[in-house]
Amino acid sequence: MRVRTAVVVAAACGLFALSGCQLLEKDEDPAAAPTPAASTTTSAKATPTSKATGGAKSGDLPNPCTLLTKAEVSTISGGKAVTQIDEDGEKDGATTRYCQWQLSGGQLAIFLSKSSASEFKQAHGQQQKVTGVGDDARQADGHLYVLHGDIVIDAYARSSGNEAATTQMAKNAALKVIDKL
């Protein structure tokens, strides 16, 4: 089970790394399509770290980019402008989905995967418990992992605010996603 989980996590990280996600320069046109080869800007990128994908079923995970509008992401982030949206490009049937919103002064990423309650507990049971969201929620390393039914929502938020504000941003995003699942 651990080997399969490690392979799934490595594949998800590789997919994410190859997706060409990047921040826009301030003077660039947000409507212009970014070209990975032309960029020399480096930025912190969220990477899916959820290990609870062993019970993945195909075909029923929505595209996270359709669950939150730009206006909702801006509100969740305290009014920061959305400068770019990075989609996973997956087709229906993918067992892991993600969407990342680059913000002026921050970032929000939502990763979705399937899990049972026991798999979630095994993967995240030792992490700090968060109340008030989902069936179970834990946080570690900037990620908020939320179990909602058989879906794990991994909300990663980065902002210039303090850790409590960043955690609240991730929690608000997860609550909004839960409302739409």
GROMACS .gro file of C-alpha atoms in nm:
model
  181
    1MET     CA    1   0.000   0.000   0.000
    2ARG     CA    2   0.281   0.245   0.089
    3VAL     CA    3   0.460   0.179  -0.241
    4ARG     CA    4   0.142   0.245  -0.441
    5THR     CA    5   0.078   0.561  -0.239
    6ALA     CA    6   0.434   0.680  -0.299
    7VAL     CA    7   0.396   0.616  -0.672
    8VAL     CA    8   0.066   0.809  -0.684
    9VAL     CA    9   0.216   1.103  -0.492
   10ALA     CA   10   0.528   1.104  -0.712
   11ALA     CA   11   0.315   1.095  -1.028
   12ALA     CA   12   0.097   1.381  -0.904
   13CYS     CA   13   0.404   1.587  -0.814
   14GLY     CA   14   0.558   1.516  -1.154
   15LEU     CA   15   0.237   1.614  -1.332
   16PHE     CA   16   0.225   1.935  -1.135
   17ALA     CA   17   0.592   2.015  -1.199
   18LEU     CA   18   0.548   1.961  -1.572
   19SER     CA   19   0.235   2.179  -1.591
   20GLY     CA   20   0.434   2.500  -1.637
   21CYS     CA   21   0.273   2.693  -1.351
   22GLN     CA   22   0.427   3.035  -1.290
   23LEU     CA   23   0.353   3.381  -1.159
   24LEU     CA   24   0.298   3.665  -1.403
   25GLU     CA   25   0.529   3.964  -1.398
   26LYS     CA   26   0.356   4.286  -1.289
   27ASP     CA   27   0.392   4.447  -1.632
   28GLU     CA   28   0.264   4.144  -1.825
   29ASP     CA   29  -0.084   4.127  -1.970
   30PRO     CA   30  -0.286   3.879  -1.755
   31ALA     CA   31  -0.472   3.766  -2.069
   32ALA     CA   32  -0.149   3.666  -2.243
   33ALA     CA   33  -0.068   3.297  -2.236
   34PRO     CA   34   0.250   3.233  -2.036
   35THR     CA   35   0.538   3.048  -2.195
   36PRO     CA   36   0.742   2.839  -1.950
   37ALA     CA   37   1.063   2.872  -2.154
   38ALA     CA   38   1.045   3.253  -2.150
   39SER     CA   39   1.008   3.286  -1.775
   40THR     CA   40   1.300   3.333  -1.540
   41THR     CA   41   1.081   3.406  -1.240
   42THR     CA   42   1.084   3.144  -0.969
   43SER     CA   43   0.810   3.111  -0.714
   44ALA     CA   44   0.689   2.874  -0.449
   45LYS     CA   45   0.447   2.627  -0.599
   46ALA     CA   46   0.199   2.416  -0.413
   47THR     CA   47   0.250   2.047  -0.457
   48PRO     CA   48  -0.005   1.781  -0.377
   49THR     CA   49   0.110   1.590  -0.074
   50SER     CA   50  -0.202   1.397   0.015
   51LYS     CA   51  -0.123   1.031   0.061
   52ALA     CA   52  -0.487   0.928   0.079
   53THR     CA   53  -0.548   0.823  -0.278
   54GLY     CA   54  -0.537   0.446  -0.240
   55GLY     CA   55  -0.914   0.408  -0.285
   56ALA     CA   56  -0.930   0.625  -0.594
   57LYS     CA   57  -1.223   0.572  -0.826
   58SER     CA   58  -1.215   0.722  -1.170
   59GLY     CA   59  -1.459   0.953  -1.336
   60ASP     CA   60  -1.627   1.141  -1.058
   61LEU     CA   61  -1.389   1.418  -0.947
   62PRO     CA   62  -1.487   1.762  -1.075
   63ASN     CA   63  -1.244   2.012  -1.221
   64PRO     CA   64  -1.156   2.230  -0.918
   65CYS     CA   65  -1.120   2.536  -1.146
   66THR     CA   66  -1.496   2.521  -1.204
   67LEU     CA   67  -1.575   2.514  -0.832
   68LEU     CA   68  -1.446   2.862  -0.746
   69THR     CA   69  -1.490   3.177  -0.953
   70LYS     CA   70  -1.222   3.446  -0.974
   71ALA     CA   71  -1.447   3.669  -0.761
   72GLU     CA   72  -1.481   3.398  -0.494
   73VAL     CA   73  -1.106   3.338  -0.486
   74SER     CA   74  -1.046   3.712  -0.456
   75THR     CA   75  -1.293   3.735  -0.166
   76ILE     CA   76  -1.143   3.428   0.006
   77SER     CA   77  -0.795   3.581  -0.024
   78GLY     CA   78  -0.897   3.912   0.130
   79GLY     CA   79  -0.937   4.103  -0.195
   80LYS     CA   80  -0.619   3.994  -0.376
   81ALA     CA   81  -0.650   3.997  -0.755
   82VAL     CA   82  -0.632   3.667  -0.944
   83THR     CA   83  -0.346   3.707  -1.192
   84GLN     CA   84  -0.342   3.358  -1.343
   85ILE     CA   85  -0.526   3.026  -1.320
   86ASP     CA   86  -0.330   2.704  -1.368
   87GLU     CA   87  -0.546   2.404  -1.458
   88ASP     CA   88  -0.442   2.040  -1.447
   89GLY     CA   89  -0.550   1.969  -1.805
   90GLU     CA   90  -0.685   1.628  -1.704
   91LYS     CA   91  -0.973   1.459  -1.880
   92ASP     CA   92  -1.276   1.305  -1.711
   93GLY     CA   93  -1.172   0.994  -1.523
   94ALA     CA   94  -0.859   1.135  -1.360
   95THR     CA   95  -0.808   1.016  -1.003
   96THR     CA   96  -0.647   1.342  -0.887
   97ARG     CA   97  -0.746   1.693  -0.993
   98TYR     CA   98  -0.604   2.035  -0.910
   99CYS     CA   99  -0.640   2.403  -0.982
  100GLN     CA  100  -0.407   2.680  -0.875
  101TRP     CA  101  -0.492   3.049  -0.861
  102GLN     CA  102  -0.195   3.285  -0.866
  103LEU     CA  103  -0.279   3.598  -0.669
  104SER     CA  104  -0.121   3.939  -0.637
  105GLY     CA  105   0.076   3.863  -0.322
  106GLY     CA  106  -0.030   3.503  -0.274
  107GLN     CA  107  -0.152   3.172  -0.407
  108LEU     CA  108  -0.440   2.931  -0.358
  109ALA     CA  109  -0.441   2.572  -0.480
  110ILE     CA  110  -0.708   2.306  -0.449
  111PHE     CA  111  -0.626   1.938  -0.503
  112LEU     CA  112  -0.900   1.674  -0.507
  113SER     CA  113  -0.856   1.300  -0.466
  114LYS     CA  114  -1.059   1.004  -0.342
  115SER     CA  115  -1.012   0.838  -0.004
  116SER     CA  116  -1.187   0.636   0.261
  117ALA     CA  117  -1.206   0.762   0.618
  118SER     CA  118  -0.956   0.496   0.730
  119GLU     CA  119  -0.707   0.590   0.457
  120PHE     CA  120  -0.743   0.958   0.547
  121LYS     CA  121  -0.683   0.880   0.915
  122GLN     CA  122  -0.377   0.669   0.830
  123ALA     CA  123  -0.229   0.944   0.610
  124HIS     CA  124  -0.320   1.248   0.822
  125GLY     CA  125  -0.418   1.125   1.169
  126GLN     CA  126  -0.100   1.255   1.336
  127GLN     CA  127  -0.137   1.606   1.194
  128GLN     CA  128  -0.294   1.900   1.376
  129LYS     CA  129  -0.675   1.871   1.384
  130VAL     CA  130  -0.883   2.157   1.242
  131THR     CA  131  -1.248   2.189   1.341
  132GLY     CA  132  -1.548   2.332   1.161
  133VAL     CA  133  -1.482   2.196   0.814
  134GLY     CA  134  -1.565   1.860   0.652
  135ASP     CA  135  -1.595   1.520   0.817
  136ASP     CA  136  -1.232   1.545   0.935
  137ALA     CA  137  -0.966   1.806   0.873
  138ARG     CA  138  -0.594   1.823   0.946
  139GLN     CA  139  -0.319   2.069   0.865
  140ALA     CA  140   0.051   2.032   0.800
  141ASP     CA  141   0.319   2.213   0.601
  142GLY     CA  142   0.085   2.484   0.471
  143HIS     CA  143  -0.177   2.235   0.351
  144LEU     CA  144  -0.526   2.189   0.494
  145TYR     CA  145  -0.647   1.834   0.428
  146VAL     CA  146  -1.026   1.798   0.450
  147LEU     CA  147  -1.220   1.474   0.421
  148HIS     CA  148  -1.569   1.532   0.278
  149GLY     CA  149  -1.745   1.201   0.218
  150ASP     CA  150  -1.498   1.007   0.004
  151ILE     CA  151  -1.319   1.314  -0.134
  152VAL     CA  152  -1.003   1.467   0.011
  153ILE     CA  153  -0.974   1.840  -0.046
  154ASP     CA  154  -0.614   1.957  -0.009
  155ALA     CA  155  -0.629   2.336   0.018
  156TYR     CA  156  -0.294   2.512   0.001
  157ALA     CA  157  -0.285   2.885   0.069
  158ARG     CA  158   0.009   3.123   0.066
  159SER     CA  159  -0.022   3.488   0.152
  160SER     CA  160   0.172   3.772   0.304
  161GLY     CA  161  -0.045   3.738   0.617
  162ASN     CA  162   0.037   3.541   0.928
  163GLU     CA  163  -0.007   3.164   0.957
  164ALA     CA  164  -0.351   3.194   1.119
  165ALA     CA  165  -0.475   3.412   0.830
  166THR     CA  166  -0.333   3.169   0.574
  167THR     CA  167  -0.499   2.874   0.750
  168GLN     CA  168  -0.829   3.064   0.753
  169MET     CA  169  -0.791   3.133   0.380
  170ALA     CA  170  -0.745   2.760   0.313
  171LYS     CA  171  -1.040   2.676   0.540
  172ASN     CA  172  -1.268   2.927   0.366
  173ALA     CA  173  -1.168   2.785   0.027
  174ALA     CA  174  -1.239   2.428   0.144
  175LEU     CA  175  -1.580   2.530   0.282
  176LYS     CA  176  -1.670   2.694  -0.051
  177VAL     CA  177  -1.558   2.383  -0.242
  178ILE     CA  178  -1.764   2.158  -0.010
  179ASP     CA  179  -2.072   2.371  -0.085
  180LYS     CA  180  -2.029   2.293  -0.455
  181LEU     CA  181  -1.947   1.922  -0.439
   0.00000   0.00000   0.00000
